[in-house]
Amino acid sequence: MSTTSTPSKPSAPKNAPAASSSAGGKRKLSYPVVLLLIAGGLLLLSLVRVVTGDVQLSNSGQFSTAIAAAVPIGLAGLGGLWAERAGVINIGLEGMMMLGTFGAGWIGWQYGPWAAVLAGIAGGALGGLLHALATVTFGVDHIVSGVAINILALGVVRYLAKLWFGADGSEAAKAGGNDKQSPPMDNMPSFTVPGLADGLGSIEKHHWFLVSDLAGILRAVVSEVSWVTVLTVVLFVGSFFVLWRSPFGLRLRSCGENPVAAESLGVNVYTYKYAALIISGALAGLGGAFLAVGVHFYQENQTGGRGYIGLATMIFGNWRPGGVAMGAGLFGFMDALRVVGGGATVHAMLLLMAVLLVALAVWKFRAGLRGARGARVQAAVALVIAVLLVLWYALTDTVALEFVEMTPYVTTLLVLSLAAQRLRAPRAVGKPYRRGEGT
């Protein structure tokens, strides 16, 4: 009686290097490393605050404004993440935010801020549904559809504002509305942790190294925080668990990676793309509603390009909720510097950016020694820019107002250029897909 033997699997050599956990052999940042980087950033910020003497860099007012600026950007970025994880590029985030601001302003002055939030979500979801209808059902190019939604939303909100807010003799006009803004709505309540906020405020006033800076940050998250901000945090955490820890999220992400394979396994790709785009629009609309509720009315051009910056945070965050949150926090911080500190505080930030660029130059130079292509050139460029920033700081006392206004957008370009090499978009994002392609 003969026996057949199956060939054994060749074992890996003993001295073979372990496989990297991320594509391209790049190490994936672990949570301890991320926390260490955040602690290092706080230490550096505190040091720059002491050297420059600018207390606005790390006080609670600066970080409260940064959080308020980060929320709409983060919601737009999270909306873009939902869409692109399902394989659809959503350039229309700006237009969906516009619909959210208008819906919030229209409903808010009549029924209050919480109704305004719901109306903003509905307005953005309507924009997401329109984008889904164009791209998923009719196969319109994603970029063309998104741009069309932005243009269409701008025209619609301007027309409806004149019709509903600025009409002579209307109730809205009598309540303070006009062609460019809605009547004011009631204030949305905020929450403060009693006792803790005052205690942290007293520590912050001493301007101790690192301790007062940390107290200022903590006070910003426990004092007069909008409930929409709390909802935003819940949505970020919930998005992570839904997209990466649930069967629904696995199927949705498979539509953005390989829709043909997903369809072969019984996934209704169209349904998941529609769901993702409606959620995407709703999140962007919520970001728009936050803007309207924060100032108590809808105003023309209220979004100010935040939908596009949100798209940049999504790319910077590598299509991950945590990365989007970090990117939104960075852009919100830079925007708050413009609003709270002005030219003097942005001038102090020149020194901080120079130190960060020197650290980047050292990192790139070490990568060049290990054989990374172009790393030494990048290190040299970063070092040259750092030297120029130090000279700028040393030879001036403030930054011109025109550059202060540009700060968030310059930061967007700089961060994306530095992060470009580690990014990996969903494989099928933006690619046309028709039902039944795999058969």
Short mmCIF file of C-alpha atoms in Angstrom, two decimals:
data_model
loop_
_atom_site.label_atom_id
_atom_site.label_comp_id
_atom_site.label_asym_id
_atom_site.label_seq_id
_atom_site.Cartn_x
_atom_site.Cartn_y
_atom_site.Cartn_z
CA MET A 1 0.00 0.00 0.00
CA SER A 2 1.55 3.26 -1.11
CA THR A 3 1.26 6.51 0.71
CA THR A 4 1.44 9.99 -0.73
CA SER A 5 3.12 12.77 1.12
CA THR A 6 2.36 16.45 0.75
CA PRO A 7 5.30 18.75 0.25
CA SER A 8 6.23 20.62 3.34
CA LYS A 9 6.21 24.40 3.40
CA PRO A 10 9.72 25.87 3.26
CA SER A 11 10.57 27.60 6.47
CA ALA A 12 11.93 31.12 6.52
CA PRO A 13 15.63 31.58 7.24
CA LYS A 14 16.43 32.13 10.87
CA ASN A 15 18.06 35.48 10.26
CA ALA A 16 15.37 36.79 7.89
CA PRO A 17 14.04 40.22 8.84
CA ALA A 18 10.51 40.37 10.19
CA ALA A 19 7.86 41.55 7.80
CA SER A 20 6.72 45.11 8.26
CA SER A 21 3.20 45.67 9.41
CA SER A 22 2.57 48.31 6.77
CA ALA A 23 2.96 48.48 3.04
CA GLY A 24 6.31 49.34 1.62
CA GLY A 25 8.20 48.21 4.73
CA LYS A 26 7.28 51.39 6.60
CA ARG A 27 6.65 51.15 10.30
CA LYS A 28 3.19 51.89 11.54
CA LEU A 29 2.90 54.46 14.32
CA SER A 30 1.74 52.81 17.53
CA TYR A 31 -0.34 54.60 20.15
CA PRO A 32 2.62 54.97 22.60
CA VAL A 33 4.65 56.59 19.83
CA VAL A 34 1.78 58.95 18.98
CA LEU A 35 1.41 59.91 22.65
CA LEU A 36 5.16 60.48 22.85
CA LEU A 37 5.04 62.75 19.81
CA ILE A 38 2.16 64.73 21.33
CA ALA A 39 4.09 65.10 24.60
CA GLY A 40 7.14 66.24 22.68
CA GLY A 41 5.05 68.79 20.78
CA LEU A 42 3.63 70.17 24.04
CA LEU A 43 7.12 70.40 25.53
CA LEU A 44 8.38 72.25 22.47
CA LEU A 45 5.39 74.60 22.49
CA SER A 46 5.98 75.42 26.13
CA LEU A 47 9.66 76.06 25.47
CA VAL A 48 8.87 78.42 22.58
CA ARG A 49 6.32 80.21 24.76
CA VAL A 50 8.98 80.82 27.41
CA VAL A 51 11.64 81.93 24.91
CA THR A 52 9.35 84.30 22.97
CA GLY A 53 7.32 85.49 25.95
CA ASP A 54 4.05 85.14 23.99
CA VAL A 55 1.52 83.68 26.44
CA GLN A 56 -1.13 83.48 23.71
CA LEU A 57 0.57 80.41 22.26
CA SER A 58 -0.76 78.02 24.87
CA ASN A 59 -3.48 79.72 26.90
CA SER A 60 -6.98 78.32 27.20
CA GLY A 61 -8.47 80.97 24.92
CA GLN A 62 -6.16 79.91 22.12
CA PHE A 63 -7.09 76.24 22.47
CA SER A 64 -10.83 76.93 22.90
CA THR A 65 -10.76 78.84 19.63
CA ALA A 66 -8.69 76.05 18.05
CA ILE A 67 -11.26 73.44 19.07
CA ALA A 68 -14.09 75.56 17.65
CA ALA A 69 -12.14 76.00 14.41
CA ALA A 70 -11.24 72.30 14.22
CA VAL A 71 -14.79 70.92 14.60
CA PRO A 72 -16.22 71.92 11.18
CA ILE A 73 -12.95 71.03 9.42
CA GLY A 74 -12.84 67.66 11.17
CA LEU A 75 -16.47 66.87 10.34
CA ALA A 76 -15.86 67.69 6.68
CA GLY A 77 -12.74 65.50 6.71
CA LEU A 78 -14.65 62.66 8.38
CA GLY A 79 -17.35 63.00 5.74
CA GLY A 80 -14.72 62.73 3.02
CA LEU A 81 -13.31 59.64 4.72
CA TRP A 82 -16.69 57.86 4.64
CA ALA A 83 -17.12 58.64 0.95
CA GLU A 84 -13.63 57.68 -0.18
CA ARG A 85 -13.54 54.51 1.90
CA ALA A 86 -16.51 53.46 -0.23
CA GLY A 87 -14.64 54.39 -3.40
CA VAL A 88 -16.21 57.79 -4.22
CA ILE A 89 -14.23 61.04 -4.28
CA ASN A 90 -16.25 63.78 -2.59
CA ILE A 91 -15.04 67.18 -3.78
CA GLY A 92 -18.55 68.46 -3.01
CA LEU A 93 -17.93 68.71 0.75
CA GLU A 94 -17.83 72.49 0.55
CA GLY A 95 -21.23 72.63 -1.12
CA MET A 96 -22.70 70.18 1.38
CA MET A 97 -21.43 72.39 4.20
CA MET A 98 -23.12 75.37 2.54
CA LEU A 99 -26.41 73.48 2.48
CA GLY A 100 -25.86 72.65 6.15
CA THR A 101 -25.27 76.28 7.13
CA PHE A 102 -28.33 77.45 5.23
CA GLY A 103 -30.58 74.72 6.61
CA ALA A 104 -29.40 75.52 10.14
CA GLY A 105 -30.02 79.22 9.67
CA TRP A 106 -33.45 78.71 8.13
CA ILE A 107 -34.75 76.35 10.81
CA GLY A 108 -32.71 77.71 13.73
CA TRP A 109 -34.28 81.16 14.00
CA GLN A 110 -37.74 79.58 14.08
CA TYR A 111 -37.26 76.47 16.23
CA GLY A 112 -33.95 76.85 18.10
CA PRO A 113 -30.36 75.58 17.86
CA TRP A 114 -31.01 71.85 18.21
CA ALA A 115 -33.51 71.94 15.35
CA ALA A 116 -30.86 73.90 13.43
CA VAL A 117 -28.39 71.05 13.93
CA LEU A 118 -30.88 68.51 12.58
CA ALA A 119 -31.68 70.77 9.62
CA GLY A 120 -27.97 71.16 8.84
CA ILE A 121 -27.53 67.39 8.87
CA ALA A 122 -30.53 66.99 6.55
CA GLY A 123 -29.24 69.66 4.16
CA GLY A 124 -25.82 68.05 3.90
CA ALA A 125 -27.34 64.57 3.50
CA LEU A 126 -29.40 65.90 0.60
CA GLY A 127 -26.19 67.05 -1.09
CA GLY A 128 -24.64 63.63 -0.46
CA LEU A 129 -27.66 61.92 -1.97
CA LEU A 130 -27.37 64.10 -5.08
CA HIS A 131 -23.68 63.22 -5.40
CA ALA A 132 -24.54 59.51 -5.05
CA LEU A 133 -27.25 59.75 -7.69
CA ALA A 134 -24.82 61.37 -10.15
CA THR A 135 -21.75 59.22 -9.52
CA VAL A 136 -23.15 55.82 -8.53
CA THR A 137 -26.33 55.57 -10.57
CA PHE A 138 -25.46 57.65 -13.65
CA GLY A 139 -21.69 57.15 -13.62
CA VAL A 140 -20.75 60.86 -13.72
CA ASP A 141 -17.06 61.59 -13.10
CA HIS A 142 -16.61 62.10 -9.34
CA ILE A 143 -14.64 65.34 -9.66
CA VAL A 144 -17.12 66.85 -12.12
CA SER A 145 -20.07 65.93 -9.90
CA GLY A 146 -18.40 67.34 -6.78
CA VAL A 147 -17.52 70.64 -8.43
CA ALA A 148 -21.05 70.89 -9.85
CA ILE A 149 -22.51 70.38 -6.36
CA ASN A 150 -20.31 73.17 -4.97
CA ILE A 151 -21.45 75.58 -7.69
CA LEU A 152 -25.07 74.48 -7.43
CA ALA A 153 -25.14 74.79 -3.62
CA LEU A 154 -23.67 78.30 -3.78
CA GLY A 155 -26.36 79.41 -6.21
CA VAL A 156 -29.19 77.70 -4.33
CA VAL A 157 -28.37 79.18 -0.91
CA ARG A 158 -27.96 82.68 -2.37
CA TYR A 159 -31.30 82.45 -4.18
CA LEU A 160 -33.17 81.03 -1.19
CA ALA A 161 -31.61 83.60 1.17
CA LYS A 162 -33.03 86.40 -0.96
CA LEU A 163 -36.37 84.62 -1.25
CA TRP A 164 -36.81 83.60 2.40
CA PHE A 165 -34.70 85.98 4.48
CA GLY A 166 -34.65 89.21 2.53
CA ALA A 167 -38.17 89.45 1.08
CA ASP A 168 -39.83 92.77 1.96
CA GLY A 169 -42.44 92.43 4.69
CA SER A 170 -41.58 88.79 5.49
CA GLU A 171 -41.36 87.51 9.05
CA ALA A 172 -37.68 86.74 8.55
CA ALA A 173 -36.92 90.28 7.42
CA LYS A 174 -38.80 91.69 10.41
CA ALA A 175 -36.76 89.40 12.71
CA GLY A 176 -33.46 90.77 11.35
CA GLY A 177 -32.82 88.72 8.22
CA ASN A 178 -31.64 90.08 4.88
CA ASP A 179 -30.36 88.87 1.51
CA LYS A 180 -27.09 87.63 2.99
CA GLN A 181 -27.99 86.27 6.41
CA SER A 182 -30.76 84.70 8.42
CA PRO A 183 -32.43 86.15 11.52
CA PRO A 184 -30.53 85.30 14.72
CA MET A 185 -31.30 82.09 16.60
CA ASP A 186 -31.10 81.31 20.31
CA ASN A 187 -27.81 80.38 21.91
CA MET A 188 -26.94 76.69 22.21
CA PRO A 189 -26.08 75.73 25.81
CA SER A 190 -22.55 74.59 26.58
CA PHE A 191 -21.16 72.55 29.43
CA THR A 192 -18.47 73.33 31.99
CA VAL A 193 -17.01 71.01 34.62
CA PRO A 194 -17.57 73.01 37.84
CA GLY A 195 -14.55 73.48 40.06
CA LEU A 196 -12.10 71.87 37.66
CA ALA A 197 -12.27 74.71 35.13
CA ASP A 198 -11.58 77.35 37.82
CA GLY A 199 -8.74 75.33 39.33
CA LEU A 200 -7.03 74.88 35.99
CA GLY A 201 -7.52 78.59 35.29
CA SER A 202 -5.64 79.56 38.45
CA ILE A 203 -2.75 77.24 37.50
CA GLU A 204 -2.70 78.67 33.97
CA LYS A 205 -2.28 82.24 35.25
CA HIS A 206 1.05 81.41 36.92
CA HIS A 207 2.68 80.73 33.50
CA TRP A 208 4.75 77.86 34.87
CA PHE A 209 6.81 75.94 32.34
CA LEU A 210 4.82 73.04 30.88
CA VAL A 211 2.43 72.83 33.85
CA SER A 212 0.54 76.01 32.99
CA ASP A 213 0.53 75.11 29.31
CA LEU A 214 -1.03 71.74 30.07
CA ALA A 215 -3.55 73.43 32.38
CA GLY A 216 -4.53 75.80 29.57
CA ILE A 217 -5.16 72.89 27.20
CA LEU A 218 -7.18 70.94 29.76
CA ARG A 219 -9.21 74.00 30.69
CA ALA A 220 -10.18 74.46 27.06
CA VAL A 221 -11.78 70.98 27.01
CA VAL A 222 -13.72 71.36 30.28
CA SER A 223 -14.90 74.97 30.08
CA GLU A 224 -17.82 76.25 27.95
CA VAL A 225 -17.60 73.41 25.42
CA SER A 226 -20.35 73.19 22.81
CA TRP A 227 -22.46 70.04 22.86
CA VAL A 228 -21.89 69.76 19.12
CA THR A 229 -18.17 69.43 19.91
CA VAL A 230 -18.97 66.52 22.22
CA LEU A 231 -21.13 65.00 19.47
CA THR A 232 -18.21 65.37 17.06
CA VAL A 233 -15.91 63.39 19.36
CA VAL A 234 -18.55 60.66 19.61
CA LEU A 235 -18.86 60.57 15.81
CA PHE A 236 -15.11 60.18 15.34
CA VAL A 237 -14.92 57.32 17.84
CA GLY A 238 -18.07 55.75 16.42
CA SER A 239 -16.78 56.01 12.85
CA PHE A 240 -13.65 54.09 13.81
CA PHE A 241 -15.61 51.25 15.41
CA VAL A 242 -18.21 51.10 12.64
CA LEU A 243 -15.70 51.17 9.77
CA TRP A 244 -12.99 48.96 11.30
CA ARG A 245 -14.76 46.82 13.86
CA SER A 246 -18.09 45.86 12.27
CA PRO A 247 -19.24 43.72 9.32
CA PHE A 248 -20.95 46.78 7.83
CA GLY A 249 -17.67 48.71 7.85
CA LEU A 250 -15.75 45.80 6.34
CA ARG A 251 -18.21 45.57 3.45
CA LEU A 252 -18.18 49.33 2.93
CA ARG A 253 -14.37 49.48 2.83
CA SER A 254 -14.29 46.54 0.45
CA CYS A 255 -16.31 48.68 -2.00
CA GLY A 256 -13.46 51.18 -1.98
CA GLU A 257 -10.73 48.58 -2.35
CA ASN A 258 -12.18 46.08 -4.85
CA PRO A 259 -15.88 46.51 -5.66
CA VAL A 260 -15.89 43.64 -8.18
CA ALA A 261 -14.63 41.19 -5.55
CA ALA A 262 -17.10 42.62 -3.01
CA GLU A 263 -19.97 42.09 -5.43
CA SER A 264 -18.86 38.51 -6.08
CA LEU A 265 -19.25 37.88 -2.33
CA GLY A 266 -22.82 39.15 -2.32
CA VAL A 267 -22.23 42.78 -1.28
CA ASN A 268 -24.64 45.26 -2.85
CA VAL A 269 -21.98 47.83 -3.80
CA TYR A 270 -24.46 50.48 -4.91
CA THR A 271 -26.29 50.35 -1.56
CA TYR A 272 -23.08 50.79 0.42
CA LYS A 273 -21.88 53.65 -1.78
CA TYR A 274 -25.22 55.41 -1.36
CA ALA A 275 -25.10 54.92 2.41
CA ALA A 276 -21.53 56.20 2.60
CA LEU A 277 -22.29 59.33 0.56
CA ILE A 278 -25.43 60.19 2.53
CA ILE A 279 -23.45 59.84 5.77
CA SER A 280 -20.63 61.86 4.22
CA GLY A 281 -22.99 64.68 3.32
CA ALA A 282 -24.68 64.56 6.72
CA LEU A 283 -21.34 64.94 8.50
CA ALA A 284 -20.36 67.87 6.27
CA GLY A 285 -23.79 69.41 6.86
CA LEU A 286 -23.29 69.05 10.61
CA GLY A 287 -20.01 70.94 10.23
CA GLY A 288 -21.88 73.70 8.43
CA ALA A 289 -24.58 73.75 11.11
CA PHE A 290 -21.87 74.14 13.77
CA LEU A 291 -20.68 77.30 12.01
CA ALA A 292 -24.19 78.77 11.88
CA VAL A 293 -25.10 77.82 15.45
CA GLY A 294 -21.79 79.18 16.75
CA VAL A 295 -22.50 82.72 15.51
CA HIS A 296 -26.30 82.37 15.86
CA PHE A 297 -27.20 82.83 12.17
CA TYR A 298 -26.52 81.73 8.62
CA GLN A 299 -24.29 84.10 6.66
CA GLU A 300 -23.25 84.11 3.01
CA ASN A 301 -19.80 82.53 2.37
CA GLN A 302 -19.81 81.25 5.94
CA THR A 303 -17.94 78.04 5.16
CA GLY A 304 -14.87 79.93 3.91
CA GLY A 305 -13.28 76.95 2.16
CA ARG A 306 -13.41 74.68 5.20
CA GLY A 307 -14.78 71.84 3.08
CA TYR A 308 -11.61 71.88 0.99
CA ILE A 309 -9.40 72.03 4.09
CA GLY A 310 -11.41 69.11 5.49
CA LEU A 311 -10.57 67.17 2.33
CA ALA A 312 -6.90 67.99 2.99
CA THR A 313 -7.16 66.70 6.57
CA MET A 314 -8.59 63.43 5.24
CA ILE A 315 -5.56 63.00 2.96
CA PHE A 316 -3.12 64.07 5.68
CA GLY A 317 -4.81 61.63 8.07
CA ASN A 318 -4.26 58.77 5.60
CA TRP A 319 -7.99 58.03 5.42
CA ARG A 320 -8.16 57.21 9.15
CA PRO A 321 -10.40 58.91 11.78
CA GLY A 322 -7.50 59.47 14.19
CA GLY A 323 -5.37 61.04 11.48
CA VAL A 324 -8.26 63.25 10.38
CA ALA A 325 -8.73 64.42 13.98
CA MET A 326 -5.03 65.26 14.31
CA GLY A 327 -5.05 67.13 11.01
CA ALA A 328 -8.17 69.09 11.95
CA GLY A 329 -6.59 69.97 15.30
CA LEU A 330 -3.47 71.26 13.56
CA PHE A 331 -5.38 73.40 11.07
CA GLY A 332 -7.72 74.60 13.81
CA PHE A 333 -4.72 75.63 15.94
CA MET A 334 -3.21 77.60 13.06
CA ASP A 335 -6.55 79.27 12.35
CA ALA A 336 -6.89 80.17 16.03
CA LEU A 337 -3.45 81.81 15.93
CA ARG A 338 -4.79 84.11 13.24
CA VAL A 339 -7.97 84.94 15.17
CA VAL A 340 -6.69 85.17 18.76
CA GLY A 341 -3.01 86.05 18.60
CA GLY A 342 -2.57 87.91 15.33
CA GLY A 343 0.78 88.87 13.89
CA ALA A 344 2.74 88.71 17.15
CA THR A 345 1.72 85.12 17.91
CA VAL A 346 2.27 83.94 14.33
CA HIS A 347 5.71 85.58 14.60
CA ALA A 348 6.46 83.41 17.65
CA MET A 349 5.30 80.36 15.69
CA LEU A 350 8.08 80.99 13.16
CA LEU A 351 10.56 79.78 15.76
CA LEU A 352 8.51 76.68 16.49
CA MET A 353 8.21 75.83 12.79
CA ALA A 354 11.97 76.29 12.38
CA VAL A 355 12.67 73.77 15.15
CA LEU A 356 10.23 71.29 13.62
CA LEU A 357 11.88 71.67 10.21
CA VAL A 358 15.32 71.03 11.73
CA ALA A 359 13.94 67.82 13.29
CA LEU A 360 12.49 66.88 9.90
CA ALA A 361 15.84 67.56 8.23
CA VAL A 362 17.62 65.25 10.69
CA TRP A 363 15.02 62.52 10.12
CA LYS A 364 15.27 62.80 6.34
CA PHE A 365 19.07 62.84 6.45
CA ARG A 366 19.09 59.60 8.45
CA ALA A 367 16.65 58.13 5.95
CA GLY A 368 19.07 59.16 3.19
CA LEU A 369 21.89 57.32 4.92
CA ARG A 370 19.72 54.19 4.81
CA GLY A 371 19.31 54.59 1.06
CA ALA A 372 15.96 56.39 0.77
CA ARG A 373 15.75 58.13 -2.60
CA GLY A 374 15.59 61.92 -2.49
CA ALA A 375 15.73 62.05 1.32
CA ARG A 376 18.96 64.06 1.44
CA VAL A 377 17.56 66.66 -0.94
CA GLN A 378 14.46 66.95 1.23
CA ALA A 379 16.64 67.30 4.31
CA ALA A 380 18.61 70.11 2.69
CA VAL A 381 15.43 71.94 1.62
CA ALA A 382 13.94 71.64 5.12
CA LEU A 383 17.16 72.94 6.68
CA VAL A 384 17.32 75.93 4.32
CA ILE A 385 13.69 76.85 5.09
CA ALA A 386 14.39 76.51 8.83
CA VAL A 387 17.33 78.93 8.54
CA LEU A 388 15.17 81.41 6.61
CA LEU A 389 12.46 81.22 9.28
CA VAL A 390 15.00 81.88 12.04
CA LEU A 391 16.29 84.91 10.14
CA TRP A 392 12.72 86.11 9.60
CA TYR A 393 12.06 85.78 13.32
CA ALA A 394 15.29 87.53 14.31
CA LEU A 395 14.93 90.47 11.94
CA THR A 396 11.23 91.27 12.55
CA ASP A 397 8.90 91.85 15.50
CA THR A 398 5.62 90.76 13.94
CA VAL A 399 4.13 89.18 10.83
CA ALA A 400 2.19 91.18 8.27
CA LEU A 401 -1.58 90.84 8.44
CA GLU A 402 -1.74 89.52 4.86
CA PHE A 403 0.47 86.55 5.77
CA VAL A 404 -1.45 85.96 9.00
CA GLU A 405 -4.63 85.49 6.93
CA MET A 406 -2.78 82.98 4.73
CA THR A 407 -1.47 80.90 7.66
CA PRO A 408 -4.07 78.05 7.64
CA TYR A 409 -3.75 77.58 3.87
CA VAL A 410 0.05 77.68 3.87
CA THR A 411 -0.05 75.08 6.64
CA THR A 412 -2.34 72.92 4.48
CA LEU A 413 0.13 72.93 1.58
CA LEU A 414 3.16 72.38 3.82
CA VAL A 415 1.65 69.47 5.75
CA LEU A 416 0.39 67.70 2.63
CA SER A 417 3.77 68.05 0.90
CA LEU A 418 5.54 66.52 3.92
CA ALA A 419 2.99 63.72 4.38
CA ALA A 420 2.65 62.72 0.73
CA GLN A 421 5.12 59.82 0.85
CA ARG A 422 3.33 57.78 3.52
CA LEU A 423 -0.18 57.99 2.12
CA ARG A 424 -2.22 55.16 0.62
CA ALA A 425 -5.67 55.91 -0.69
CA PRO A 426 -8.30 53.18 -1.12
CA ARG A 427 -7.33 51.31 -4.31
CA ALA A 428 -10.60 51.79 -6.18
CA VAL A 429 -11.35 55.36 -5.10
CA GLY A 430 -12.48 57.51 -8.00
CA LYS A 431 -12.58 54.60 -10.44
CA PRO A 432 -15.80 54.06 -12.42
CA TYR A 433 -17.78 50.99 -11.43
CA ARG A 434 -20.90 49.49 -12.96
CA ARG A 435 -22.93 46.69 -11.44
CA GLY A 436 -22.12 43.25 -12.86
CA GLU A 437 -18.58 44.07 -14.08
CA GLY A 438 -17.18 40.87 -12.63
CA THR A 439 -19.61 38.55 -14.42
#
